[in-house]
């Protein structure tokens, strides 16, 4: 299991977050099928809807490097409880992660809540839902 390594990388990349508006830094690290780890931090914009969360940045970073299989992810922020991904990130995660993939949600107090994709977003919209009967 890569939990510790993923969390360490998520904590490190969190410091690169561009958050001049919210001041809320988030870091994420995802392990791919090839064994590589890709990271991402949240990047804000004055036009808030075009901001991008750390989880999506990490996933998109991996995909833009040719990765298509994901094994495990960690997300970290300076929160009271292990940080939960937003709804948009959950939907993107469900597009690329298997239902049993482990996602480690944590904070800077070393509290970790490990969930599966299915637990994070049950009954998610899937690519197969785009097809007619």
CSV table of C-alpha atoms in Angstrom, one decimal:
chain,number,residue,atom,x,y,z
A,1,UNK,CA,0.0,0.0,0.0
A,2,UNK,CA,1.3,3.4,-1.0
A,3,UNK,CA,-0.7,5.5,1.6
A,4,UNK,CA,2.2,7.1,3.4
A,5,UNK,CA,4.1,8.0,0.2
A,6,UNK,CA,0.9,9.4,-1.4
A,7,UNK,CA,0.1,11.5,1.6
A,8,UNK,CA,3.7,12.9,1.8
A,9,UNK,CA,3.6,13.9,-1.8
A,10,UNK,CA,0.2,15.5,-1.4
A,11,UNK,CA,1.4,17.5,1.6
A,12,UNK,CA,4.5,18.7,-0.4
A,13,UNK,CA,2.5,19.7,-3.5
A,14,UNK,CA,-0.1,21.5,-1.4
A,15,UNK,CA,2.5,24.2,-0.8
A,16,UNK,CA,2.5,25.0,-4.5
A,17,UNK,CA,-1.3,25.8,-4.5
A,18,UNK,CA,-2.3,29.1,-6.1
A,19,UNK,CA,-5.0,30.3,-3.6
A,20,UNK,CA,-4.9,34.2,-3.4
A,21,UNK,CA,-8.7,34.3,-2.8
A,22,UNK,CA,-9.6,31.5,-0.4
A,23,UNK,CA,-6.2,30.9,1.1
A,24,UNK,CA,-7.3,27.2,1.3
A,25,UNK,CA,-4.4,25.0,0.0
A,26,UNK,CA,-5.1,21.5,-1.1
A,27,UNK,CA,-2.7,18.8,-2.4
A,28,UNK,CA,-3.4,15.5,-4.1
A,29,UNK,CA,-1.3,12.6,-5.3
A,30,UNK,CA,-2.5,9.7,-7.4
A,31,UNK,CA,-0.8,6.3,-8.1
A,32,UNK,CA,-1.3,5.0,-11.6
A,33,UNK,CA,-1.2,1.5,-13.0
A,34,UNK,CA,2.4,2.1,-14.3
A,35,UNK,CA,3.5,2.8,-10.7
A,36,UNK,CA,4.1,6.5,-11.3
A,37,UNK,CA,2.7,9.1,-8.9
A,38,UNK,CA,1.2,12.3,-10.2
A,39,UNK,CA,0.5,15.3,-8.1
A,40,UNK,CA,-1.8,18.3,-8.2
A,41,UNK,CA,-2.6,21.4,-6.2
A,42,UNK,CA,-5.6,23.6,-6.4
A,43,UNK,CA,-5.4,26.6,-8.7
A,44,UNK,CA,-7.8,29.5,-8.2
A,45,UNK,CA,-8.8,32.2,-10.6
A,46,UNK,CA,-10.6,35.6,-10.1
A,47,UNK,CA,-13.4,34.1,-12.2
A,48,UNK,CA,-14.2,31.4,-9.6
A,49,UNK,CA,-15.9,28.8,-11.8
A,50,UNK,CA,-12.7,28.3,-13.8
A,51,UNK,CA,-10.6,27.4,-10.8
A,52,UNK,CA,-9.5,23.8,-10.6
A,53,UNK,CA,-9.2,21.5,-7.5
A,54,UNK,CA,-6.1,19.5,-6.6
A,55,UNK,CA,-7.7,16.2,-7.2
A,56,UNK,CA,-8.7,17.1,-10.8
A,57,UNK,CA,-5.2,18.6,-11.5
A,58,UNK,CA,-3.5,15.4,-10.4
A,59,UNK,CA,-5.9,13.2,-12.4
A,60,UNK,CA,-5.6,15.4,-15.5
A,61,UNK,CA,-1.8,15.5,-15.1
A,62,UNK,CA,-1.7,11.7,-15.2
A,63,UNK,CA,-4.0,11.5,-18.1
A,64,UNK,CA,-2.1,14.1,-20.1
A,65,UNK,CA,1.0,11.9,-19.6
A,66,UNK,CA,-0.7,8.9,-21.1
A,67,UNK,CA,-1.9,7.2,-17.9
A,68,UNK,CA,-5.3,5.5,-18.0
A,69,UNK,CA,-5.2,3.2,-15.0
A,70,UNK,CA,-5.4,4.4,-11.4
A,71,UNK,CA,-4.6,2.5,-8.2
A,72,UNK,CA,-4.8,4.8,-5.2
A,73,UNK,CA,-5.1,8.5,-4.2
A,74,UNK,CA,-4.4,10.8,-1.3
A,75,UNK,CA,-5.9,14.3,-0.7
A,76,UNK,CA,-4.7,16.6,2.0
A,77,UNK,CA,-5.7,20.0,3.4
A,78,UNK,CA,-5.4,22.0,6.6
A,79,UNK,CA,-8.8,21.1,7.9
A,80,UNK,CA,-10.4,19.9,11.2
A,81,UNK,CA,-11.4,16.6,9.6
A,82,UNK,CA,-9.9,14.6,6.8
A,83,UNK,CA,-10.7,16.8,3.7
A,84,UNK,CA,-13.6,15.6,1.5
A,85,UNK,CA,-13.4,16.2,-2.3
A,86,UNK,CA,-16.0,18.5,-3.8
A,87,UNK,CA,-18.9,17.1,-5.9
A,88,UNK,CA,-17.1,18.0,-9.2
A,89,UNK,CA,-14.0,16.2,-8.2
A,90,UNK,CA,-16.0,13.1,-7.1
A,91,UNK,CA,-17.6,13.0,-10.5
A,92,UNK,CA,-14.3,13.2,-12.3
A,93,UNK,CA,-12.8,10.6,-10.0
A,94,UNK,CA,-15.7,8.3,-10.7
A,95,UNK,CA,-15.0,8.6,-14.4
A,96,UNK,CA,-11.5,7.2,-14.0
A,97,UNK,CA,-11.4,5.2,-10.8
A,98,UNK,CA,-12.7,1.7,-10.2
A,99,UNK,CA,-15.5,1.5,-7.6
A,100,UNK,CA,-13.1,-0.3,-5.2
A,101,UNK,CA,-10.2,2.1,-5.5
A,102,UNK,CA,-8.9,3.4,-2.2
A,103,UNK,CA,-8.8,7.2,-1.6
A,104,UNK,CA,-7.1,8.5,1.5
A,105,UNK,CA,-8.6,11.7,2.8
A,106,UNK,CA,-6.4,13.4,5.4
A,107,UNK,CA,-5.5,16.6,7.2
A,108,UNK,CA,-2.3,18.1,8.7
A,109,UNK,CA,-3.2,16.5,12.1
A,110,UNK,CA,-2.5,13.0,10.6
A,111,UNK,CA,-6.1,12.0,10.7
A,112,UNK,CA,-6.8,9.7,7.7
A,113,UNK,CA,-10.1,8.4,6.5
A,114,UNK,CA,-9.7,5.8,3.7
A,115,UNK,CA,-12.8,5.3,1.5
A,116,UNK,CA,-13.5,3.5,-1.8
A,117,UNK,CA,-14.8,5.4,-4.8
A,118,UNK,CA,-18.2,3.7,-4.3
A,119,UNK,CA,-18.4,5.0,-0.8
A,120,UNK,CA,-17.3,8.5,-1.9
A,121,UNK,CA,-19.9,8.7,-4.7
A,122,UNK,CA,-22.5,5.9,-4.7
A,123,UNK,CA,-24.7,5.6,-7.8
A,124,UNK,CA,-22.5,7.9,-9.8
A,125,UNK,CA,-23.2,9.0,-13.4
A,126,UNK,CA,-21.0,6.8,-15.7
A,127,UNK,CA,-20.0,6.8,-19.4
A,128,UNK,CA,-22.3,3.9,-20.0
A,129,UNK,CA,-25.3,6.1,-19.0
A,130,UNK,CA,-24.8,8.1,-22.2
A,131,UNK,CA,-25.9,5.2,-24.3
A,132,UNK,CA,-29.5,4.5,-25.2
A,133,UNK,CA,-31.2,1.3,-24.1
